[in-house]
Amino acid sequence: MVSAATRDRVLKAVSDTGYRPNVAARNLRARRSMMVLVVVPNLANPFYGEILRGIDDGLVEAGYGIIVGNLDRQTEREARYVDVALSGQVDGVLLLSGRVPVGSSGQTICDAGLPIVTVCASIPGLDATHIVIDDRAAAREVATHLLSLNHTRFGYLAGPASSINETHRRRGYLETIRAAGFSGNDIVILPGRYDIQAGVEAAEEWLRLAPRPTALFASCDAMALGFMKRVITAGCRIPDEVSIVGFDGIEFAELAEPTLTTVRQPRYRLGRAAANGLLARLRGEQGGNQSVRLEAKLCIGGTTGQAPVAAPAVSLVHP
Amino acid sequence: MVSAATRDRVLKAVSDTGYRPNVAARNLRARRSMMVLVVVPNLANPFYGEILRGIDDGLVEAGYGIIVGNLDRQTEREARYVDVALSGQVDGVLLLSGRVPVGSSGQTICDAGLPIVTVCASIPGLDATHIVIDDRAAAREVATHLLSLNHTRFGYLAGPASSINETHRRRGYLETIRAAGFSGNDIVILPGRYDIQAGVEAAEEWLRLAPRPTALFASCDAMALGFMKRVITAGCRIPDEVSIVGFDGIEFAELAEPTLTTVRQPRYRLGRAAANGLLARLRGEQGGNQSVRLEAKLCIGGTTGQAPVAAPAVSLVHP
DNA sequence: TTGAAAGCGCTAACAC
DNA sequence: GTGTTAGCGCTTTCAA
């Protein structure tokens, strides 16, 4: 609402002086920062890279920038990001970590009163938008697939106990196997922590077992790939001696030989949905506790096959 | 420099009122933001994830946060981050992209007058600290390794022409092969762009060649792994029919079967060095144009082996 | 030591 | 339409 003449005069002055608005001043005055904090458990895992891409694409369009808070799997690092939120450096928070970050003096990131969206891990009781897939149903599908291949001894390569995803995946897997008539004796649970090395260590444990489970569900691809590499190195054939299923659907799962059977999460779309959910809350359009569920899909690769028949063959000889 | 009594009174008031300093106001007054912009070519490539970890660890200790600028391989996206720098949102810039970002109205990110550090790609003529490895020497080492295995037909899977790394790697590889007496006829150059899919496409091209090069140097691991998967799918044996070398040393290179021979870059340390270099510049301790060079190492895996001997055997029959 | 005041650069509100 | 002003919350400077 200015005359054309004035506008031109202003625009000319802008380009003459090379004027640039100062963002700190604007933020101070407007009481917002146009920044969003994204708390990531482990930047080194490419699973998060792709989600981050979706988040970035969604937020940048709306003029928001992202501040990355990498926990590097260390809970102690949460405090830093609680401070970032509490000191007004960001307008909203995106939690990929499945936990509410806790500060050094007992406050949580919720005390900042900022809009929060969680991705890939709904946190019970948290007033936030939760962008999720159905971990439990996906894990059931994994178990059903392995049962259909006549496996009778099952392994589960777990994530960290603190992870809510871990809980759901384990439950879905175990309940389906039990429902098929198997007992705890038919199931071996190997501890893990969602990284490659954990998969390697679990493989070493598995190699020492007798009898070995013939089917292994690793609760993330990084672990599945580490496991796979280690057992191949030990001379095992996949899927002849052991069937392996991962979870996440990272690109490298497709590059494994054989291609890893895995649950593919729509990572980019999860990121976009998270950005949209947060933008809606930032605009005040939404509040309360709600969930958006995206589809995950079991992708059958070459790492799963019929259970080996060695044992039954022996029993036929001695009826 | 206040009396103990006053200090206590202040501290009590702080905890009573739940006082938190406002960062925007502090930044406005202090004319700094305690934020650093990190420009990344492609967040989806785990190569950058690990460098980012090193950067984050180095900067967070000094109280700086990072704003991630993902280009997603699209040069047009640079403009956004030029604005971020120009509008004073950050105190320094870390460039992983090997290019000086250019804004929409012709300015570059340098016009912000901020300290700049480049990582993994020194940009000629730029007043910055350059954290690099010797791409050319590493590529020479790759060629020497392949020559020592008696290969005589060589492939090179290139990166994008705009990349300075691409230039160095190609030069080092080709000059070494030429110095060994081979000509352009013995070398096939396949176009690529530093992602998995480019590796797959190059493999399809390679499968159509006759005669095929028996040695392939892919200028990044993601491409090498994509290439490898595709040729294995087509029934080729590695390294019996083709030797493959990658570049970068991402974790997944070690998980490939056979393990990928590759040049391992010290990614985390590159990130730390970049953080340190930027902190030094931010403190005004350093200026001008300087380089820090870290060691990259050729790690021999199972994807390289003696050149197949079929052709020489034929020529012995008809001397 | 402590208190008071100026001002960073912007935007919203108001008077002209 | 246009020009002026107050104040966001902090830090620095200067006076008491």
XYZ file of C-alpha atoms (C1' of nucleotides) in Angstrom:
670
model
C 0.000 0.000 0.000
C 2.492 2.511 -1.248
C 2.509 4.528 -4.446
C 4.476 3.177 -7.351
C 6.860 6.115 -7.176
C 7.730 5.505 -3.545
C 8.128 1.824 -4.123
C 10.637 2.471 -6.888
C 12.508 4.936 -4.752
C 12.728 2.375 -1.952
C 13.764 -0.412 -4.302
C 16.444 1.795 -5.774
C 17.750 2.657 -2.336
C 17.803 -1.049 -1.507
C 19.921 -1.920 -4.482
C 22.113 1.206 -4.144
C 23.023 0.513 -0.575
C 22.985 -3.270 -0.907
C 20.490 -3.391 1.924
C 19.782 -6.776 3.484
C 17.262 -7.286 6.255
C 18.860 -8.476 9.473
C 17.305 -11.719 10.525
C 18.241 -11.513 14.187
C 16.430 -8.194 14.524
C 13.422 -9.473 12.671
C 13.308 -12.567 14.828
C 13.602 -10.560 18.003
C 10.746 -8.328 17.001
C 8.533 -11.016 15.509
C 9.214 -13.484 18.300
C 9.942 -16.293 15.924
C 13.068 -17.689 14.326
C 11.862 -19.464 11.203
C 14.012 -22.368 12.326
C 13.072 -25.898 13.279
C 15.092 -28.252 15.439
C 15.409 -31.793 14.136
C 16.630 -34.284 16.717
C 18.275 -37.262 15.000
C 19.472 -40.367 16.877
C 22.368 -41.107 14.561
C 23.340 -39.060 11.545
C 25.635 -41.797 10.282
C 22.686 -44.086 9.542
C 21.487 -43.384 5.997
C 17.973 -44.210 7.106
C 17.801 -40.741 8.625
C 19.502 -39.024 5.710
C 16.566 -39.698 3.474
C 13.990 -38.656 6.053
C 15.959 -35.471 6.590
C 15.783 -34.806 2.873
C 12.006 -35.007 2.978
C 11.859 -32.731 6.005
C 14.209 -30.225 4.422
C 12.262 -30.138 1.178
C 8.993 -29.601 3.010
C 10.233 -26.905 5.364
C 12.409 -24.945 2.988
C 9.439 -24.311 0.732
C 7.703 -22.629 3.640
C 10.764 -20.542 4.447
C 11.948 -22.520 7.446
C 15.490 -23.705 8.001
C 16.581 -26.733 9.948
C 18.966 -27.008 12.826
C 20.240 -30.536 13.142
C 20.643 -32.033 16.586
C 22.607 -35.249 16.291
C 22.474 -37.417 19.395
C 24.972 -39.928 18.053
C 23.108 -42.502 20.102
C 24.117 -40.775 23.348
C 21.205 -39.772 25.525
C 23.367 -37.221 27.384
C 23.439 -35.092 24.284
C 19.743 -34.414 24.552
C 20.293 -31.643 27.084
C 21.906 -29.398 24.496
C 18.868 -29.486 22.312
C 16.491 -28.948 25.166
C 18.411 -25.695 25.679
C 18.082 -24.819 22.008
C 14.322 -25.213 22.288
C 14.004 -23.476 25.653
C 16.014 -20.446 24.597
C 13.709 -19.680 21.715
C 16.117 -20.504 18.946
C 13.516 -22.518 17.074
C 9.816 -22.341 16.378
C 9.171 -26.068 16.393
C 10.698 -29.450 17.039
C 10.880 -32.629 15.002
C 11.751 -35.732 16.985
C 13.178 -38.722 15.128
C 14.572 -40.152 18.317
C 11.566 -41.886 19.817
C 12.162 -40.235 23.184
C 11.319 -36.903 24.711
C 14.704 -35.207 25.190
C 15.424 -34.350 28.812
C 17.473 -31.333 29.894
C 20.235 -31.148 32.458
C 18.018 -29.689 35.162
C 15.098 -32.003 34.663
C 13.032 -30.037 32.173
C 12.000 -31.714 28.972
C 11.845 -30.321 25.494
C 8.075 -30.074 25.936
C 8.531 -27.316 28.512
C 9.445 -24.995 25.684
C 5.797 -25.062 24.684
C 6.703 -25.487 21.032
C 4.819 -27.476 18.404
C 6.266 -30.973 18.233
C 6.057 -33.674 15.592
C 7.529 -37.122 16.027
C 8.614 -39.295 13.111
C 8.798 -43.082 13.046
C 8.101 -43.357 16.722
C 4.962 -42.198 18.430
C 5.652 -41.289 22.025
C 2.739 -42.246 24.278
C 1.124 -39.353 26.091
C 2.996 -36.675 24.172
C 0.911 -33.825 22.805
C 2.241 -33.970 19.249
C 1.559 -35.078 15.719
C 2.975 -38.563 15.263
C 4.068 -39.658 11.803
C 4.339 -43.426 11.918
C 4.206 -46.717 10.158
C 2.689 -49.786 11.786
C 5.836 -51.442 13.108
C 3.959 -54.227 14.772
C 1.895 -55.161 11.734
C 5.008 -55.049 9.563
C 6.833 -57.361 11.954
C 3.869 -59.727 11.880
C 4.128 -59.800 8.121
C 7.817 -60.660 8.406
C 7.042 -63.563 10.711
C 4.251 -64.793 8.460
C 6.631 -64.753 5.514
C 9.219 -66.813 7.392
C 6.573 -69.246 8.654
C 5.341 -69.748 5.099
C 8.862 -70.879 4.222
C 8.597 -73.645 6.850
C 11.171 -72.279 9.248
C 10.968 -73.703 12.737
C 13.831 -72.036 14.612
C 13.764 -68.240 14.685
C 16.236 -65.538 15.576
C 15.456 -61.937 16.433
C 18.165 -59.292 16.313
C 16.901 -56.620 18.668
C 17.287 -52.851 18.814
C 18.035 -50.891 21.988
C 15.479 -51.598 24.700
C 14.739 -47.892 25.069
C 13.366 -47.700 21.542
C 9.639 -47.759 21.137
C 10.041 -49.203 17.636
C 12.005 -52.062 19.091
C 9.125 -52.879 21.378
C 6.567 -52.949 18.575
C 8.699 -54.917 16.146
C 9.645 -57.514 18.670
C 6.095 -57.925 19.835
C 4.673 -58.309 16.330
C 7.302 -60.854 15.393
C 7.111 -62.953 18.534
C 3.344 -63.005 18.869
C 2.966 -64.275 15.311
C 5.510 -67.025 15.779
C 3.916 -68.063 19.068
C 0.477 -68.016 17.496
C 1.793 -70.536 14.980
C 2.493 -72.927 17.824
C 6.129 -72.277 18.565
C 7.494 -71.639 22.033
C 10.287 -69.556 23.531
C 12.620 -72.491 22.983
C 12.280 -72.072 19.240
C 13.252 -68.417 19.380
C 16.662 -66.875 20.075
C 16.861 -63.179 20.857
C 20.178 -61.504 20.097
C 20.877 -58.049 21.544
C 21.625 -55.167 19.161
C 21.570 -51.404 18.824
C 20.653 -50.405 15.281
C 24.118 -50.245 13.765
C 26.281 -52.354 11.484
C 28.682 -53.502 14.164
C 25.847 -54.880 16.272
C 24.889 -57.034 13.294
C 28.424 -58.355 13.000
C 28.539 -59.191 16.695
C 25.184 -60.927 16.552
C 26.449 -63.028 13.644
C 29.383 -64.167 15.711
C 27.015 -65.177 18.456
C 24.771 -66.941 15.950
C 27.711 -68.884 14.507
C 28.351 -70.343 17.957
C 24.779 -71.581 18.382
C 23.776 -75.215 17.910
C 21.303 -75.749 16.543
C 21.224 -72.422 14.764
C 17.995 -70.647 13.979
C 17.381 -70.909 10.241
C 15.568 -67.583 10.031
C 16.704 -64.254 11.365
C 14.745 -61.031 11.601
C 17.036 -58.069 12.188
C 15.119 -55.045 13.387
C 17.017 -52.685 11.073
C 18.813 -53.016 7.743
C 22.193 -51.832 8.989
C 22.234 -54.759 11.430
C 20.906 -57.192 8.838
C 23.675 -56.231 6.415
C 26.370 -56.512 9.067
C 25.022 -59.920 10.059
C 24.872 -61.051 6.475
C 28.408 -60.018 5.660
C 29.784 -61.805 8.701
C 28.015 -65.097 8.085
C 28.931 -65.070 4.384
C 32.542 -64.539 5.404
C 32.178 -67.598 7.644
C 31.091 -69.606 4.620
C 27.346 -69.729 5.147
C 25.116 -69.668 2.134
C 22.127 -67.312 2.079
C 19.292 -68.203 1.992
C 20.198 -71.929 1.905
C 21.490 -72.047 5.453
C 19.860 -68.981 6.910
C 17.109 -66.651 5.785
C 17.531 -62.997 6.717
C 15.005 -60.176 6.878
C 15.810 -56.541 7.595
C 13.762 -53.457 8.374
C 13.834 -49.920 6.891
C 14.530 -50.375 3.185
C 17.702 -48.318 2.853
C 19.252 -48.245 -0.623
C 22.115 -50.474 0.373
C 19.709 -53.277 1.199
C 18.998 -53.489 -2.519
C 22.695 -53.609 -3.311
C 23.415 -56.571 -1.069
C 23.922 -59.900 -2.780
C 21.444 -61.494 -2.585
C 19.124 -58.502 -2.305
C 17.941 -58.167 1.277
C 14.348 -59.030 2.081
C 13.189 -56.066 4.134
C 10.314 -53.881 5.252
C 10.520 -50.725 3.188
C 9.583 -47.562 5.016
C 8.583 -44.597 2.839
C 11.397 -42.508 4.225
C 11.200 -39.446 2.053
C 7.439 -39.310 2.425
C 7.732 -39.731 6.180
C 9.949 -36.643 6.152
C 7.541 -34.672 3.996
C 4.596 -35.667 6.171
C 6.516 -34.574 9.248
C 7.252 -31.196 7.671
C 3.597 -30.769 6.733
C 2.426 -31.779 10.167
C 4.739 -29.303 11.818
C 3.795 -26.501 9.439
C 0.126 -27.092 10.240
C 0.858 -26.833 13.951
C 2.996 -23.742 13.423
C 0.086 -22.116 11.652
C -2.074 -23.059 14.592
C -4.276 -25.196 12.392
C -3.788 -28.273 14.451
C -3.176 -29.263 17.994
C -3.702 -32.107 20.373
C -2.490 -35.589 19.988
C -2.806 -37.114 16.561
C -1.283 -39.663 14.266
C -0.592 -39.949 10.564
C 0.112 -43.480 9.443
C 1.975 -44.260 6.223
C 2.290 -47.656 4.585
C 5.363 -49.836 4.994
C 5.761 -52.790 2.693
C 7.554 -56.109 2.970
C 9.814 -56.396 -0.069
C 10.859 -59.955 -0.747
C 14.467 -60.168 -1.890
C 16.842 -63.057 -2.227
C 17.833 -63.499 1.395
C 14.772 -65.503 2.366
C 14.048 -69.014 1.148
C 12.713 -72.393 2.182
C 14.012 -73.682 5.479
C 16.824 -76.223 5.040
C 15.529 -79.805 5.161
C 18.592 -81.552 6.642
C 16.996 -82.434 9.959
C 13.770 -83.967 8.583
C 15.853 -86.028 6.115
C 17.712 -87.625 9.014
C 14.524 -88.472 10.848
C 13.183 -90.274 7.753
C 16.103 -92.675 7.924
C 15.231 -93.594 11.491
C 11.461 -93.595 11.646
C 32.491 -9.164 39.687
C 29.474 -8.979 41.913
C 29.165 -9.649 45.590
C 28.196 -13.118 46.660
C 24.957 -11.812 48.117
C 23.871 -10.178 44.888
C 24.828 -13.216 42.869
C 22.654 -15.414 45.056
C 19.807 -12.993 44.790
C 20.109 -13.016 40.997
C 20.388 -16.777 40.801
C 17.358 -17.168 42.996
C 15.380 -14.797 40.796
C 16.500 -16.793 37.774
C 15.196 -20.057 39.141
C 12.065 -18.462 40.645
C 10.967 -16.897 37.396
C 12.349 -19.641 35.163
C 14.336 -17.054 33.307
C 15.945 -18.070 30.020
C 18.102 -15.717 27.980
C 16.586 -14.915 24.603
C 18.965 -15.910 21.887
C 17.552 -13.635 19.208
C 18.098 -10.581 21.387
C 21.585 -11.680 22.302
C 22.423 -12.299 18.678
C 21.072 -8.944 17.619
C 23.122 -7.135 20.190
C 26.283 -9.220 19.819
C 26.079 -9.258 16.028
C 26.635 -12.958 15.848
C 24.387 -15.995 15.686
C 26.535 -18.862 16.965
C 25.331 -20.776 13.928
C 27.258 -22.190 11.023
C 25.862 -23.006 7.603
C 26.915 -26.358 6.174
C 26.263 -26.715 2.464
C 25.945 -30.404 1.529
C 25.610 -31.642 -2.055
C 23.457 -34.619 -1.215
C 22.255 -35.601 2.224
C 21.209 -39.022 1.021
C 24.814 -40.065 0.443
C 26.166 -41.545 3.675
C 29.572 -40.190 2.773
C 28.380 -36.809 3.968
C 26.606 -38.154 7.017
C 29.861 -39.137 8.620
C 31.593 -35.845 7.759
C 28.620 -34.019 9.220
C 29.057 -35.992 12.419
C 32.650 -34.776 12.704
C 31.617 -31.200 12.000
C 28.805 -31.350 14.518
C 31.023 -32.805 17.227
C 33.653 -30.120 16.646
C 31.287 -27.179 16.546
C 28.917 -28.166 19.321
C 31.793 -28.241 21.791
C 32.453 -24.596 20.994
C 28.791 -23.685 21.368
C 27.954 -23.425 17.689
C 24.968 -25.033 16.038
C 24.698 -26.135 12.454
C 22.169 -25.188 9.835
C 22.114 -27.777 7.098
C 21.786 -26.624 3.522
C 21.070 -29.629 1.350
C 21.498 -28.981 -2.358
C 20.185 -32.389 -3.350
C 22.514 -32.121 -6.332
C 20.563 -29.155 -7.725
C 22.651 -26.067 -8.278
C 19.556 -23.841 -8.247
C 19.179 -24.511 -4.566
C 22.360 -22.649 -3.813
C 20.598 -19.289 -3.918
C 18.683 -20.048 -0.751
C 21.838 -20.536 1.221
C 23.496 -17.474 -0.209
C 20.565 -15.603 1.315
C 21.065 -17.333 4.643
C 24.676 -16.162 4.667
C 23.953 -12.665 3.391
C 21.211 -11.997 5.903
C 23.493 -12.634 8.831
C 21.875 -15.826 10.016
C 25.213 -17.549 10.413
C 28.709 -16.665 11.523
C 30.549 -18.936 9.124
C 30.153 -21.294 6.212
C 31.301 -24.831 5.581
C 31.253 -25.885 1.956
C 31.167 -29.600 1.143
C 29.933 -28.917 -2.336
C 33.118 -28.070 -4.206
C 31.545 -24.937 -5.665
C 31.033 -21.407 -4.470
C 27.252 -21.075 -4.144
C 25.814 -18.342 -6.335
C 22.753 -16.284 -5.419
C 19.773 -15.376 -7.541
C 21.004 -11.877 -8.285
C 24.567 -12.766 -9.078
C 26.161 -12.435 -5.662
C 28.111 -15.334 -4.257
C 28.240 -16.654 -0.748
C 31.630 -14.937 -0.425
C 29.950 -11.533 -0.552
C 28.693 -12.149 2.947
C 32.249 -11.643 4.123
C 32.031 -14.658 6.416
C 34.800 -17.100 7.284
C 34.646 -20.045 4.904
C 36.078 -23.537 5.094
C 35.797 -26.048 2.289
C 35.891 -29.799 2.851
C 36.986 -32.447 0.370
C 37.231 -29.960 -2.456
C 39.558 -27.004 -2.520
C 38.130 -24.231 -4.659
C 40.879 -22.414 -6.562
C 41.176 -18.730 -5.788
C 38.802 -18.839 -2.827
C 39.988 -17.156 0.349
C 39.270 -20.040 2.683
C 40.733 -22.903 4.649
C 40.624 -26.004 2.498
C 40.427 -29.402 4.173
C 41.409 -31.918 1.535
C 42.850 -35.249 0.669
C 45.086 -35.696 -2.362
C 42.518 -36.985 -4.850
C 44.976 -37.106 -7.678
C 47.620 -39.069 -5.801
C 44.967 -41.476 -4.526
C 43.694 -42.028 -8.076
C 47.270 -42.684 -9.199
C 47.551 -45.311 -6.518
C 44.352 -46.923 -7.776
C 45.755 -47.077 -11.313
C 49.058 -48.462 -10.092
C 47.216 -51.195 -8.211
C 45.235 -52.169 -11.311
C 48.359 -52.080 -13.503
C 50.148 -54.360 -11.054
C 47.356 -56.891 -11.639
C 48.162 -56.885 -15.373
C 44.996 -55.233 -16.564
C 45.180 -53.793 -20.054
C 41.705 -52.389 -20.689
C 40.490 -49.800 -18.233
C 37.174 -48.228 -17.412
C 36.571 -44.982 -15.536
C 33.198 -44.196 -14.041
C 33.180 -40.426 -13.831
C 31.541 -37.939 -11.480
C 29.758 -34.781 -12.606
C 32.012 -32.597 -14.760
C 31.421 -29.627 -12.467
C 33.105 -31.387 -9.557
C 36.674 -30.453 -8.811
C 37.235 -33.886 -7.248
C 36.161 -35.489 -10.458
C 38.821 -33.535 -12.328
C 41.592 -34.606 -9.962
C 40.576 -38.237 -9.753
C 40.225 -38.615 -13.477
C 43.522 -36.915 -14.128
C 45.458 -39.027 -11.628
C 43.959 -42.242 -12.969
C 44.422 -41.497 -16.659
C 47.903 -40.048 -16.430
C 49.157 -43.126 -14.606
C 47.647 -45.506 -17.119
C 49.039 -43.477 -20.016
C 52.449 -43.356 -18.386
C 52.392 -47.148 -18.382
C 52.176 -47.089 -22.160
C 48.450 -47.368 -22.753
C 46.496 -45.088 -25.069
C 43.016 -43.627 -25.143
C 41.862 -46.752 -27.003
C 42.550 -48.825 -23.925
C 40.386 -46.620 -21.720
C 36.605 -46.274 -21.659
C 35.099 -43.347 -19.803
C 31.541 -43.825 -18.560
C 29.543 -40.793 -17.422
C 28.204 -40.691 -13.858
C 27.053 -38.384 -11.088
C 28.048 -39.781 -7.706
C 24.965 -41.836 -6.938
C 23.946 -45.479 -6.945
C 21.721 -45.267 -9.987
C 24.548 -43.822 -12.089
C 26.553 -46.929 -11.202
C 23.732 -49.195 -12.328
C 23.406 -47.341 -15.619
C 27.143 -47.470 -16.217
C 27.044 -51.229 -15.641
C 24.399 -51.596 -18.313
C 26.592 -49.646 -20.695
C 29.605 -51.742 -19.710
C 27.702 -54.995 -20.343
C 27.130 -53.876 -23.946
C 30.827 -53.239 -24.603
C 33.024 -55.648 -26.550
C 35.719 -56.071 -25.570
C 34.906 -55.028 -22.031
C 37.440 -53.280 -19.847
C 38.604 -55.735 -17.192
C 39.223 -53.048 -14.602
C 36.861 -50.310 -13.513
C 37.593 -47.355 -11.276
C 34.382 -45.743 -10.038
C 35.022 -42.285 -8.652
C 32.773 -42.888 -5.646
C 31.636 -45.916 -3.644
C 27.922 -45.423 -4.230
C 28.538 -45.771 -7.966
C 30.924 -48.680 -7.494
C 28.339 -50.564 -5.444
C 25.561 -49.888 -7.938
C 27.826 -51.069 -10.752
C 28.820 -54.151 -8.843
C 25.278 -55.191 -8.033
C 24.190 -54.812 -11.634
C 27.015 -56.849 -13.150
C 26.650 -59.578 -10.518
C 22.960 -59.760 -11.405
C 24.016 -60.189 -15.027
C 26.099 -63.176 -13.996
C 29.584 -61.646 -13.986
C 32.043 -62.883 -11.434
C 34.060 -60.352 -9.446
C 37.021 -60.056 -9.605
C 37.420 -62.901 -12.116
C 35.785 -61.048 -14.983
C 36.085 -57.480 -13.805
C 38.033 -55.755 -11.063
C 36.289 -52.837 -9.374
C 37.688 -50.011 -7.273
C 35.637 -47.376 -5.503
C 36.424 -44.117 -3.742
C 35.383 -42.773 -0.309
C 35.362 -45.759 2.009
C 31.765 -45.667 3.211
C 30.750 -48.443 5.605
C 28.682 -50.223 3.016
C 31.769 -50.745 0.870
C 32.983 -53.128 3.552
C 29.680 -54.971 3.578
C 29.695 -55.691 -0.133
C 30.561 -59.244 -1.151
C 33.383 -59.338 -2.035
C 34.513 -56.371 0.047
C 35.033 -53.373 -2.208
C 38.565 -52.218 -2.888
C 38.390 -48.485 -2.289
C 40.191 -45.317 -1.274
C 39.229 -44.660 2.307
C 38.788 -41.026 3.190
C 39.044 -40.153 6.902
C 35.540 -38.776 6.895
C 34.987 -38.116 10.550
C 38.405 -36.510 10.856
C 37.760 -34.396 7.776
C 34.681 -33.082 9.548
C 36.563 -32.399 12.775
C 39.347 -30.641 10.892
C 36.787 -28.511 9.101
C 35.200 -27.532 12.403
C 38.587 -26.655 13.861
C 39.571 -24.641 10.806
C 36.352 -22.673 10.940
C 36.631 -22.067 14.672
C 40.148 -20.706 14.158
C 38.884 -18.324 11.516
C 35.935 -17.314 13.666
C 38.357 -16.418 16.440
C 40.288 -14.397 13.905
C 43.357 -16.539 14.420
C 43.630 -17.402 10.798
C 42.928 -15.922 7.452
C 44.046 -16.075 3.874
C 44.115 -19.070 1.691
C 45.370 -22.250 3.259
C 45.111 -25.994 3.057
C 45.042 -28.853 5.494
C 45.687 -32.197 3.885
C 44.653 -35.479 5.478
C 45.716 -38.949 4.388
C 43.504 -41.152 2.250
C 44.432 -44.790 1.943
C 43.811 -47.417 -0.718
C 42.202 -50.387 1.035
C 42.499 -53.557 -0.978
C 39.364 -55.676 -0.758
C 38.140 -58.624 -2.734
C 36.897 -56.830 -5.826
C 40.288 -56.509 -7.476
C 42.300 -59.404 -8.819
C 44.534 -60.531 -11.648
C 43.302 -59.631 -15.120
C 41.622 -62.552 -16.883
C 44.064 -64.340 -19.198
C 41.678 -65.472 -21.945
C 42.860 -63.044 -24.628
C 46.615 -63.638 -24.263
C 45.997 -67.410 -24.384
C 44.370 -67.036 -27.821
C 47.231 -64.973 -29.193
C 49.711 -67.686 -28.152
C 47.916 -70.139 -30.425
C 48.402 -67.850 -33.427
C 51.821 -66.296 -32.931
C 30.219 -2.952 43.142
C 25.846 -1.523 41.553
C 22.376 0.962 38.738
C 20.886 3.344 34.659
C 20.763 4.153 29.886
C 21.686 3.658 25.063
C 21.040 1.143 21.100
C 21.513 -3.394 17.984
C 17.640 -3.392 13.295
C 13.353 -4.474 12.815
C 7.945 -4.211 12.782
C 3.515 -2.706 14.388
C 0.846 0.943 15.718
C -0.446 5.403 15.223
C -0.657 10.151 13.699
C -0.245 13.091 9.821
C -0.486 6.979 1.424
C 3.409 8.434 4.253
C 6.350 9.484 8.281
C 7.310 8.764 13.163
C 7.841 6.214 17.248
C 8.018 2.623 20.706
C 9.918 -1.423 22.074
C 11.353 -6.735 21.295
C 15.623 -8.509 25.321
C 19.996 -8.234 25.437
C 25.020 -6.222 26.248
C 28.070 -2.507 26.797
C 29.252 1.735 28.577
C 29.289 5.086 31.826
C 27.990 7.254 36.188
C 27.066 6.816 40.975
